[in-house]
Coordinates of C-alpha atoms in Angstrom, one line a residue:
M35 CA 15.3 -24.9 18.4
A36 CA 15.4 -27.7 20.8
E37 CA 12.7 -27.9 23.4
F38 CA 13.9 -26.9 27.0
G39 CA 13.4 -29.7 29.4
G40 CA 15.0 -31.0 32.4
A41 CA 15.4 -29.7 35.9
R42 CA 14.2 -25.8 36.4
P43 CA 17.3 -23.7 36.2
A44 CA 18.4 -22.3 39.8
H45 CA 18.4 -18.8 38.4
I46 CA 14.6 -18.9 38.6
S47 CA 14.8 -19.2 42.1
D48 CA 17.1 -16.4 42.5
V49 CA 14.8 -14.3 40.3
A50 CA 12.0 -14.8 42.6
A51 CA 14.2 -14.0 45.5
R52 CA 15.4 -10.6 44.2
G53 CA 12.0 -9.4 43.8
S54 CA 11.4 -6.4 45.8
G55 CA 7.9 -5.0 45.4
V56 CA 5.2 -4.5 42.9
G57 CA 6.7 -4.5 39.4
D58 CA 9.9 -3.1 40.2
P59 CA 11.6 -2.8 36.8
R60 CA 15.1 -2.8 38.4
E61 CA 14.5 -6.5 39.4
P62 CA 14.7 -9.4 36.8
I63 CA 11.7 -11.3 35.6
G64 CA 13.4 -14.2 34.0
V65 CA 16.6 -15.6 32.7
V66 CA 18.0 -16.6 29.3
I67 CA 18.5 -20.5 28.9
E68 CA 19.3 -20.7 25.1
I69 CA 20.9 -18.3 22.5
A70 CA 20.3 -18.5 18.7
G71 CA 21.0 -15.8 16.0
A72 CA 17.9 -14.2 15.3
G73 CA 16.2 -15.3 18.9
S74 CA 16.6 -17.0 22.0
K75 CA 14.8 -18.8 24.6
I76 CA 14.2 -17.8 28.1
V77 CA 12.4 -18.7 31.5
L78 CA 9.9 -16.3 33.0
D79 CA 9.1 -16.3 36.7
V80 CA 5.5 -16.6 37.2
P81 CA 5.3 -14.7 40.6
R82 CA 7.5 -11.9 39.2
L83 CA 5.2 -11.6 36.2
T84 CA 2.2 -11.4 38.7
E85 CA 3.7 -8.7 40.7
C86 CA 4.6 -6.6 37.5
S87 CA 0.9 -7.0 36.2
L88 CA -0.2 -4.5 39.2
D89 CA 2.3 -1.7 38.3
S90 CA 0.8 1.5 36.8
D91 CA 3.3 1.7 34.1
P92 CA 1.3 -0.3 31.2
S93 CA 4.6 -1.6 29.8
V94 CA 5.8 -3.2 33.0
A95 CA 2.3 -4.3 33.6
L96 CA 2.2 -6.4 30.5
S97 CA 6.0 -7.7 30.8
G98 CA 6.3 -11.2 29.5
Q99 CA 3.3 -11.2 27.5
V100 CA 3.2 -12.4 23.6
G101 CA 4.2 -9.2 21.5
T102 CA 5.6 -7.2 24.4
Q103 CA 9.4 -6.0 24.9
I104 CA 11.9 -7.2 27.5
K105 CA 15.4 -6.2 27.9
I106 CA 18.6 -8.0 28.8
R107 CA 21.9 -6.5 30.1
T108 CA 25.0 -7.2 28.2
G109 CA 27.9 -5.2 29.7
D110 CA 27.1 -1.4 29.3
T111 CA 24.3 -2.3 26.7
W112 CA 20.7 -3.3 26.9
L113 CA 19.3 -5.6 24.4
L114 CA 15.6 -5.1 23.3
A115 CA 13.6 -8.3 22.5
T116 CA 9.9 -9.1 21.7
V117 CA 8.2 -12.3 23.2
R118 CA 7.2 -14.2 20.4
S119 CA 5.5 -17.4 22.1
Q120 CA 5.0 -19.1 25.5
R121 CA 4.4 -22.3 27.0
Q122 CA 4.1 -23.6 30.5
D123 CA 7.3 -25.2 32.1
A124 CA 6.9 -29.0 32.6
N125 CA 8.8 -29.0 35.6
S126 CA 7.5 -26.1 37.3
S127 CA 3.9 -24.0 37.5
D128 CA 6.2 -21.1 38.4
A129 CA 8.0 -20.9 35.2
I130 CA 7.1 -20.0 31.6
V131 CA 9.3 -20.8 29.0
A132 CA 9.2 -18.3 25.9
V133 CA 10.9 -17.6 22.7
I134 CA 12.2 -14.0 22.1
D135 CA 13.3 -12.2 18.9
F136 CA 15.9 -9.5 19.2
L137 CA 15.2 -6.1 17.8
G138 CA 18.2 -3.8 18.7
E139 CA 20.5 -2.5 21.2
G140 CA 20.9 0.8 23.2
N141 CA 23.7 2.0 25.9
V142 CA 22.6 2.1 29.6
E143 CA 21.6 5.4 31.0
P144 CA 24.1 5.9 33.9
Q145 CA 21.7 7.9 36.0
T146 CA 18.4 5.9 35.4
G147 CA 19.6 2.4 34.2
G148 CA 17.2 2.8 31.3
I149 CA 18.0 2.8 27.6
R150 CA 19.4 5.7 25.5
A151 CA 20.8 5.9 21.8
F152 CA 18.8 2.9 20.6
R153 CA 19.9 1.3 17.4
R154 CA 18.6 -1.7 15.3
G155 CA 20.7 -4.7 15.3
V156 CA 22.7 -6.8 17.7
T157 CA 26.6 -6.4 18.4
I158 CA 27.0 -8.6 21.6
Y159 CA 24.7 -11.5 22.2
P160 CA 23.9 -12.4 25.8
I161 CA 25.0 -15.8 27.3
P162 CA 22.7 -18.1 29.0
G163 CA 22.2 -17.4 32.6
S164 CA 21.7 -13.6 31.6
L165 CA 18.9 -12.0 33.6
I166 CA 15.6 -10.8 31.7
Y167 CA 14.1 -7.3 32.9
P168 CA 10.8 -5.7 32.0
A169 CA 10.9 -2.8 29.5
T170 CA 9.3 0.4 30.8
D171 CA 7.4 3.2 29.3
D172 CA 10.6 5.6 29.5
D173 CA 12.6 2.6 27.7
L174 CA 10.3 2.3 25.0
R175 CA 10.0 6.2 24.8
Q176 CA 13.7 6.3 24.0
V177 CA 13.4 3.6 21.5
Y178 CA 10.6 4.9 19.6
A179 CA 12.1 8.7 19.9
G180 CA 13.2 8.6 16.3
T181 CA 16.5 9.4 14.8
G182 CA 16.2 13.0 13.9
Q183 CA 14.6 11.9 10.3
T184 CA 11.5 14.0 9.2
S185 CA 8.4 11.6 10.4
I186 CA 4.7 11.7 10.6
Q187 CA 2.7 10.6 13.6
I188 CA 0.1 8.3 13.1
G189 CA -0.8 6.8 16.7
D190 CA 0.3 5.2 20.1
V191 CA 2.6 2.5 20.5
F192 CA 0.8 -0.4 22.1
P193 CA 0.8 -1.1 25.2
T194 CA 2.1 2.3 26.3
K195 CA 0.2 5.4 27.2
G196 CA 1.3 8.6 25.4
I197 CA 4.3 7.1 23.4
R198 CA 3.9 8.3 19.8
A199 CA 4.3 5.9 16.9
G200 CA 6.0 7.7 13.8
L201 CA 6.9 6.8 10.2
Y202 CA 9.9 8.0 8.6
I203 CA 8.6 9.9 5.4
D204 CA 11.8 9.2 3.4
A205 CA 12.3 5.7 4.3
L206 CA 8.5 5.0 4.0
L207 CA 8.2 6.5 0.5
G208 CA 11.6 6.0 -0.9
K209 CA 11.5 2.1 -0.7
H210 CA 7.5 1.7 -1.2
F211 CA 4.9 0.5 1.3
A212 CA 2.0 -1.8 1.5
L213 CA -1.1 -1.5 3.8
L214 CA -2.8 -4.7 4.6
G215 CA -5.9 -5.7 6.4
S216 CA -9.4 -7.7 6.0
T217 CA -12.6 -6.0 5.1
G218 CA -14.1 -4.1 8.4
T219 CA -10.7 -3.5 10.2
G220 CA -10.5 0.3 9.4
K221 CA -8.1 -0.1 6.4
S222 CA -9.5 2.7 4.4
T223 CA -9.6 5.2 7.3
A224 CA -6.0 4.2 8.1
A225 CA -4.9 4.9 4.4
A226 CA -6.7 8.3 4.7
L227 CA -4.9 9.1 8.1
I228 CA -1.6 8.2 6.6
L229 CA -2.0 10.3 3.4
H230 CA -3.6 13.3 5.4
R231 CA -0.3 13.3 7.8
I232 CA 1.8 13.0 4.6
C233 CA 0.0 16.2 3.1
E234 CA 0.2 18.0 6.1
A235 CA 4.0 17.4 6.5
A236 CA 4.6 18.1 2.5
P237 CA 2.0 20.4 1.5
E238 CA 3.7 20.9 -1.9
G239 CA 4.1 17.3 -2.3
H240 CA 2.8 15.2 -5.5
V241 CA 0.5 12.2 -4.8
V242 CA -1.8 10.3 -7.1
M243 CA -4.2 7.8 -5.7
I244 CA -6.3 5.2 -7.6
D245 CA -9.8 5.0 -6.1
P246 CA -11.9 2.1 -7.6
H247 CA -14.7 2.7 -5.3
G248 CA -15.1 6.5 -5.0
E249 CA -14.4 6.6 -1.3
Y250 CA -11.7 9.1 -0.7
G251 CA -12.8 12.2 -2.6
A252 CA -14.7 13.6 0.1
A253 CA -11.9 13.0 2.7
F254 CA -9.5 15.1 0.6
R255 CA -11.8 18.0 -0.7
N256 CA -10.0 20.4 1.3
N257 CA -6.2 19.3 0.6
G258 CA -6.7 17.8 -3.0
I259 CA -8.9 17.4 -6.3
T260 CA -11.0 14.4 -7.4
L261 CA -10.8 13.4 -11.2
D262 CA -13.4 11.4 -12.4
V263 CA -15.4 10.6 -15.5
S264 CA -17.2 14.2 -15.3
N265 CA -13.9 16.0 -15.3
M266 CA -11.0 13.9 -16.0
Q267 CA -10.9 14.7 -19.8
M268 CA -8.0 11.9 -20.4
P269 CA -7.0 11.9 -24.0
Y270 CA -7.2 8.5 -25.8
W271 CA -3.9 9.3 -27.6
L272 CA -2.1 9.0 -24.5
M273 CA -2.3 5.2 -24.5
N274 CA 0.5 3.2 -25.8
F275 CA 0.4 0.5 -28.3
E276 CA -0.2 -2.3 -25.6
E277 CA -3.0 -0.2 -24.4
H278 CA -4.6 0.4 -27.6
C279 CA -4.9 -3.4 -28.4
E280 CA -6.5 -3.8 -25.0
V281 CA -9.4 -1.3 -26.0
F282 CA -9.7 -1.8 -29.8
L283 CA -9.0 -5.6 -30.2
T284 CA -11.6 -8.2 -29.5
A285 CA -10.3 -11.3 -31.3
R286 CA -8.3 -14.0 -29.6
G287 CA -5.7 -16.4 -30.6
D288 CA -4.0 -16.0 -33.9
E289 CA -6.8 -13.8 -35.2
R290 CA -5.5 -11.2 -32.3
Q291 CA -2.2 -11.4 -33.6
E292 CA -3.2 -10.4 -37.0
D293 CA -5.4 -7.6 -35.8
A294 CA -2.6 -6.2 -33.6
E295 CA -0.3 -5.9 -36.9
I296 CA -3.1 -4.4 -38.6
L297 CA -3.7 -1.9 -35.7
A298 CA 0.1 -1.1 -35.2
K299 CA 0.4 -0.1 -39.0
C300 CA -2.7 2.0 -39.1
L301 CA -2.0 3.8 -35.6
L302 CA 1.5 4.6 -36.7
E303 CA 0.3 6.2 -39.9
A304 CA -2.4 8.2 -38.0
R305 CA 0.2 9.5 -35.6
T306 CA 2.4 10.6 -38.3
R307 CA -0.2 12.6 -39.8
N308 CA -0.2 15.1 -36.9
R309 CA 2.3 18.0 -37.5
L310 CA 3.8 17.5 -34.2
S311 CA 5.4 14.4 -35.5
Q312 CA 7.1 16.2 -38.5
G313 CA 9.9 17.8 -36.3
L314 CA 10.4 14.6 -34.2
G315 CA 12.2 12.5 -36.8
K316 CA 11.5 8.7 -36.1
V317 CA 8.1 8.3 -34.7
T318 CA 7.0 5.2 -33.0
V319 CA 3.5 3.7 -32.5
D320 CA 3.9 4.2 -28.6
A321 CA 4.6 7.8 -29.0
P322 CA 2.1 10.2 -27.2
I323 CA 1.1 12.1 -30.3
P324 CA -2.4 13.2 -30.8
Y325 CA -4.3 11.8 -33.7
L326 CA -8.0 11.8 -34.9
L327 CA -10.1 8.8 -34.4
S328 CA -11.7 9.5 -37.6
D329 CA -8.3 9.2 -39.4
L330 CA -7.6 6.1 -37.8
T331 CA -11.0 4.7 -38.9
A332 CA -10.1 6.2 -42.6
I333 CA -6.9 4.7 -42.8
V334 CA -8.2 1.4 -41.6
N335 CA -10.9 1.6 -44.4
A336 CA -8.1 2.4 -46.9
E337 CA -5.6 -0.5 -46.0
M338 CA -8.9 -2.7 -46.1
G339 CA -9.6 -1.7 -49.7
K340 CA -6.0 -2.6 -50.9
L341 CA -5.9 -5.6 -53.2
D342 CA -2.3 -6.6 -52.0
K343 CA -3.1 -6.5 -48.4
G344 CA -2.5 -10.3 -47.9
R345 CA -5.1 -11.0 -45.3
T346 CA -9.1 -11.2 -45.2
T347 CA -11.1 -8.1 -44.5
A348 CA -12.5 -9.6 -41.1
G349 CA -9.7 -8.0 -39.0
Y350 CA -10.2 -4.7 -40.4
L351 CA -13.8 -5.0 -39.9
R352 CA -13.5 -5.9 -36.3
I353 CA -11.1 -2.8 -35.4
K354 CA -13.3 -0.5 -37.3
N355 CA -16.4 -1.8 -35.7
K356 CA -14.9 -1.7 -32.2
I357 CA -13.5 2.1 -32.7
D358 CA -17.1 3.1 -34.1
E359 CA -18.7 1.5 -31.0
I360 CA -16.7 3.3 -28.6
R361 CA -17.1 6.7 -30.3
A362 CA -20.8 6.4 -30.1
D363 CA -21.2 5.2 -26.5
P364 CA -21.5 8.1 -24.0
R365 CA -19.8 6.1 -21.2
Y366 CA -16.3 6.5 -22.9
Q367 CA -16.7 10.3 -23.7
F368 CA -14.2 11.2 -20.6
M369 CA -11.5 9.6 -22.6
F370 CA -12.9 9.1 -26.4
S371 CA -14.5 12.5 -26.9
G372 CA -13.8 14.3 -30.2
M373 CA -12.8 17.3 -28.1
L374 CA -9.5 15.7 -26.8
V375 CA -7.7 15.5 -29.8
G376 CA -5.9 18.7 -29.1
D377 CA -2.2 18.6 -27.6
T378 CA -3.3 19.0 -23.9
M379 CA -0.6 16.4 -22.6
A380 CA 1.3 18.9 -20.4
E381 CA -1.7 20.5 -18.9
F382 CA -3.0 17.1 -18.2
V383 CA 0.0 15.7 -16.7
A384 CA 0.4 18.9 -14.5
Q385 CA -3.3 18.5 -13.2
L386 CA -2.8 14.7 -12.6
F387 CA 0.7 15.2 -10.8
R388 CA -0.4 18.3 -8.8
F389 CA 2.3 20.5 -10.6
P390 CA 2.2 23.1 -8.9
S391 CA 0.5 21.7 -5.7
N392 CA -0.7 25.1 -4.3
G393 CA -1.3 23.4 -1.0
R394 CA -3.4 20.7 -2.4
P395 CA -0.7 18.0 -3.0
I396 CA -3.1 14.9 -3.7
S397 CA -5.1 13.9 -6.8
I398 CA -7.9 11.2 -6.1
I399 CA -8.5 9.5 -9.6
D400 CA -12.2 8.0 -8.9
V401 CA -12.4 5.4 -11.6
S402 CA -15.7 3.9 -10.1
G403 CA -17.6 5.4 -13.0
V404 CA -15.4 4.1 -15.7
P405 CA -16.8 1.1 -17.8
S406 CA -15.4 -2.0 -16.3
D407 CA -14.0 -3.4 -19.7
I408 CA -11.6 -0.5 -19.7
T409 CA -10.9 0.2 -16.2
S410 CA -7.8 -1.7 -15.8
T411 CA -6.4 0.0 -19.0
V412 CA -7.3 3.3 -17.4
V413 CA -5.3 2.5 -14.5
A414 CA -2.6 1.3 -16.9
V415 CA -2.2 4.6 -18.6
L416 CA -2.4 6.7 -15.3
S417 CA 0.3 4.6 -13.8
R418 CA 2.5 4.3 -16.8
L419 CA 2.4 8.2 -17.0
V420 CA 3.8 8.5 -13.6
F421 CA 6.7 6.2 -14.4
D422 CA 7.3 7.3 -17.9
F423 CA 7.3 11.1 -16.7
A424 CA 9.9 10.4 -14.0
V425 CA 12.0 8.4 -16.4
W426 CA 12.0 11.3 -19.2
A427 CA 12.6 13.9 -16.4
R428 CA 15.6 12.0 -14.9
D429 CA 18.1 14.7 -16.1
E430 CA 15.7 17.5 -14.5
R431 CA 15.6 18.6 -10.8
T432 CA 12.3 16.9 -10.7
Q433 CA 9.9 16.1 -7.7
P434 CA 9.2 12.5 -6.7
I435 CA 5.7 11.3 -6.8
L436 CA 3.8 9.0 -4.8
L437 CA 1.3 6.7 -6.4
V438 CA -1.1 5.0 -4.3
C439 CA -3.2 2.0 -5.5
E440 CA -6.5 0.8 -3.4
E441 CA -7.5 -2.8 -4.1
A442 CA -4.0 -3.4 -5.3
H443 CA -4.7 -7.3 -5.8
R444 CA -7.2 -6.4 -8.7
Y445 CA -4.5 -4.9 -10.7
V446 CA -1.1 -6.6 -9.7
P447 CA -2.7 -10.4 -9.4
N448 CA -0.7 -13.3 -8.8
E449 CA 0.0 -16.0 -11.6
R450 CA -3.1 -17.8 -10.6
N451 CA -5.4 -14.8 -11.2
A452 CA -3.3 -13.0 -13.9
D453 CA -5.2 -11.9 -17.2
G454 CA -1.9 -10.6 -19.0
S455 CA -3.3 -6.9 -18.8
S456 CA -0.8 -4.1 -19.0
V457 CA -1.5 -2.5 -15.7
G458 CA -0.1 -5.6 -13.8
R459 CA 3.3 -5.1 -15.9
I460 CA 3.6 -1.5 -15.3
L461 CA 2.9 -1.6 -11.5
S462 CA 5.4 -4.5 -11.2
R463 CA 7.9 -2.5 -12.9
I464 CA 7.3 0.4 -10.8
A465 CA 7.7 -1.8 -7.7
K466 CA 11.1 -2.9 -9.0
E467 CA 12.5 0.2 -10.6
G468 CA 10.5 3.0 -9.5
R469 CA 12.8 4.2 -6.7
K470 CA 15.6 4.9 -9.0
Y471 CA 13.5 7.4 -10.7
G472 CA 11.7 8.9 -7.6
V473 CA 8.4 7.2 -8.2
S474 CA 7.2 5.7 -4.7
L475 CA 4.4 3.0 -4.6
G476 CA 1.9 2.5 -1.9
L477 CA -0.2 -0.8 -2.2
I478 CA -3.5 -1.0 -0.2
T479 CA -5.2 -4.5 -0.4
Q480 CA -7.5 -6.9 1.9
R481 CA -6.1 -9.8 -0.1
P482 CA -2.2 -9.7 0.1
S483 CA -2.0 -13.4 -1.0
D484 CA -3.7 -12.5 -4.3
L485 CA -0.9 -9.8 -5.2
A486 CA 1.7 -11.0 -7.7
E487 CA 4.8 -12.8 -6.5
G488 CA 7.6 -10.7 -5.4
V489 CA 5.6 -7.3 -5.5
L490 CA 4.9 -7.3 -1.7
S491 CA 8.6 -8.1 -1.1
Q492 CA 9.5 -5.0 -2.9
C493 CA 7.5 -2.8 -0.3
G494 CA 10.2 -1.7 2.4
T495 CA 7.7 -1.1 5.0
I496 CA 4.5 -3.3 5.7
I497 CA 1.6 -2.0 7.7
A498 CA -0.4 -5.0 8.6
M499 CA -3.9 -4.7 10.3
R500 CA -5.9 -7.7 11.2
L501 CA -5.9 -10.5 8.5
N502 CA -8.4 -13.1 9.0
N503 CA -7.5 -15.4 6.2
D504 CA -4.8 -18.1 7.0
R505 CA -3.5 -17.8 3.5
D506 CA -3.0 -14.0 3.7
Q507 CA -1.4 -14.3 7.2
A508 CA 1.1 -16.9 5.8
F509 CA 1.9 -14.6 2.7
V510 CA 2.6 -11.5 4.8
R511 CA 4.5 -13.6 7.2
A512 CA 6.9 -14.7 4.6
A513 CA 7.4 -11.2 3.2
M514 CA 8.3 -9.6 6.8
P515 CA 11.6 -10.1 8.4
E516 CA 12.4 -12.8 10.8
G517 CA 12.7 -10.3 13.8
A518 CA 9.1 -9.1 13.4
R519 CA 7.7 -12.9 14.2
G520 CA 6.7 -11.9 17.7
F521 CA 4.4 -9.1 16.3
L522 CA 3.3 -11.1 13.4
D523 CA 1.7 -13.7 15.4
A524 CA -0.4 -11.0 17.0
I525 CA -2.0 -9.9 13.6
P526 CA -5.1 -12.3 13.8
A527 CA -5.8 -10.9 17.2
L528 CA -5.5 -7.3 16.3
R529 CA -8.5 -4.9 17.2
N530 CA -9.9 -2.5 14.6
R531 CA -7.9 0.4 14.0
E532 CA -4.6 -1.3 15.1
C533 CA -1.6 -2.6 13.0
V534 CA 1.8 -3.9 13.1
I535 CA 4.1 -2.0 11.2
C536 CA 7.7 -3.3 10.4
G537 CA 10.3 -2.3 7.9
E538 CA 12.2 0.8 6.8
G539 CA 9.8 3.0 7.8
V540 CA 9.9 2.4 11.6
S541 CA 13.1 2.2 14.0
I542 CA 11.9 -1.2 15.0
P543 CA 8.7 -3.3 14.6
V544 CA 5.9 -1.9 16.5
R545 CA 2.2 -2.4 17.1
V546 CA 0.2 0.8 17.0
S547 CA -3.2 2.0 17.6
F548 CA -4.3 4.5 15.0
D549 CA -5.3 8.2 16.0
D550 CA -8.9 9.1 15.6
L551 CA -9.4 10.9 12.2
E552 CA -11.7 13.7 12.1
E553 CA -15.2 12.9 10.6
F554 CA -14.6 15.1 7.5
K555 CA -11.4 13.6 6.7
R556 CA -12.5 10.1 6.7
P557 CA -13.3 8.1 3.3
A558 CA -16.9 7.3 2.5
S559 CA -16.5 3.7 3.4
S560 CA -18.4 2.8 6.6
D561 CA -20.9 0.0 6.5
P562 CA -24.8 0.7 6.3
S563 CA -26.6 0.1 9.4
F564 CA -29.2 -2.5 8.5
A565 CA -30.9 -2.4 12.1
A566 CA -31.4 1.4 11.3
L567 CA -32.3 1.8 7.8
W568 CA -34.6 -1.2 7.7
C569 CA -36.8 0.6 10.4
Q570 CA -37.4 3.6 7.8
N571 CA -39.4 3.9 4.6
E572 CA -39.6 7.6 4.0
G573 CA -39.4 8.7 0.5
E574 CA -38.3 5.4 -1.2
E575 CA -40.4 5.3 -4.0
A576 CA -38.9 8.7 -4.9
L577 CA -35.5 7.3 -4.4
V578 CA -36.2 4.5 -6.9
H579 CA -37.1 7.0 -9.6
R580 CA -33.9 9.1 -9.2
V581 CA -31.7 6.0 -9.2
V582 CA -33.4 4.5 -12.4
Q583 CA -32.9 8.2 -14.0
R584 CA -29.1 8.3 -13.1
W585 CA -28.9 4.5 -14.2
R586 CA -30.0 5.2 -17.7
S587 CA -28.2 8.4 -18.2
G588 CA -24.9 6.8 -16.9
R589 CA -24.3 9.8 -14.5

């Protein structure tokens, strides 16, 4: 857009002359000087902005500032726009040149002159010379009043007092969402707040949350269940062939391909030994049919002893030794215990997805105690179960499921950090195809630039808290619609517990101050106080002994 220059428009003098008292919203504060499709350029009158700054209406008081809203009259319609940027007019100290982004339009209320029946998009553009007016609290209350859709309230609209910010549940979940924010901005508490509001609005819902740090269990003890290595009892045979390879194969390169062929043949034979496979016709290596680990080991041994196997015994020994190692390691008992061979798939899925919810709609999957070498595989299995269940239930009157993934950049990394794991593929598939089957994805991350390309763009609603890293800011800016630019530029300046929301879940982009969340509903993610804790030393020797005991026992 060409820079404005030359003489100061005569309209600015007219604007100053029409001012009739402190912050009167019926009087203009500027004039349009240039029009473009997504946004335009305006000139604001500094004396009028000074008058407005003394108004008791907070929206009027902040008129003209970056990130605030102004309105433009076009016939019987008000256009609402956000101020994206400002600069001093080179020709006058009483004028500010600003770039605005159009948000939508509403009808002019005949009695009050305010906005009513607001809708997104622009039908009639203003012309240069159109006057600019401050948006009032009453105007914004109409804008954010909602469209009758079911919504949850999460905070107050900035800069207003008492105008509630809502998220449309169907639009938020139907097209996925992402919650982004640097460490220390209140991201975990914001995630807990949103999930609590969803659970309150839908007490018979079905929410699965992957919790890599064990933060959220305490926050949802009253309206959910927590599954961890002590009580999850996740059957190993639920893994598909790709996930089996991640756990049981240790070789690389050509040797890995050979070992995969051995494992595929032996695993298929182990599955077909179960009587459940008899009535299923053709059984595949991916079919979730129970089998005994001892059977798998015996089959590997038998294949290794054949004279016509056509390969060395090294691959068979690698697989056998890895299976034996896992069976003997107590850290893997939550998944590879000999007690998990029974057909408990229906019970496990019902518990995992909360069928029925019984007023406790969320299951927190605490993977902090899972051995690090299989954490991504466990997350892959859980995520794939959500998706596969939805796919195979498509002919049923099934319930939608929300899958929330904390620290999402660990599981869906970009190409630079990709390790080829199955979890990245299944979460990317859910992002692209999940909405067709009633699977919603919620991604929470502090490093959006480390997410896989395209995954963030699949999220219809983006909730961005403060991001300190330039690369993260640029990544989010590229994923957000052009009309939200004025809000995006405020992301580095957001305070803790503030966010910018744009996309399908809100009527227009909005800056929100989150509600306070009760202490017992907050996740255990607060930072320790060095100043306070380093002034105490009571019981530290006994503490060390207790920690060492838990360390050794793995519990």
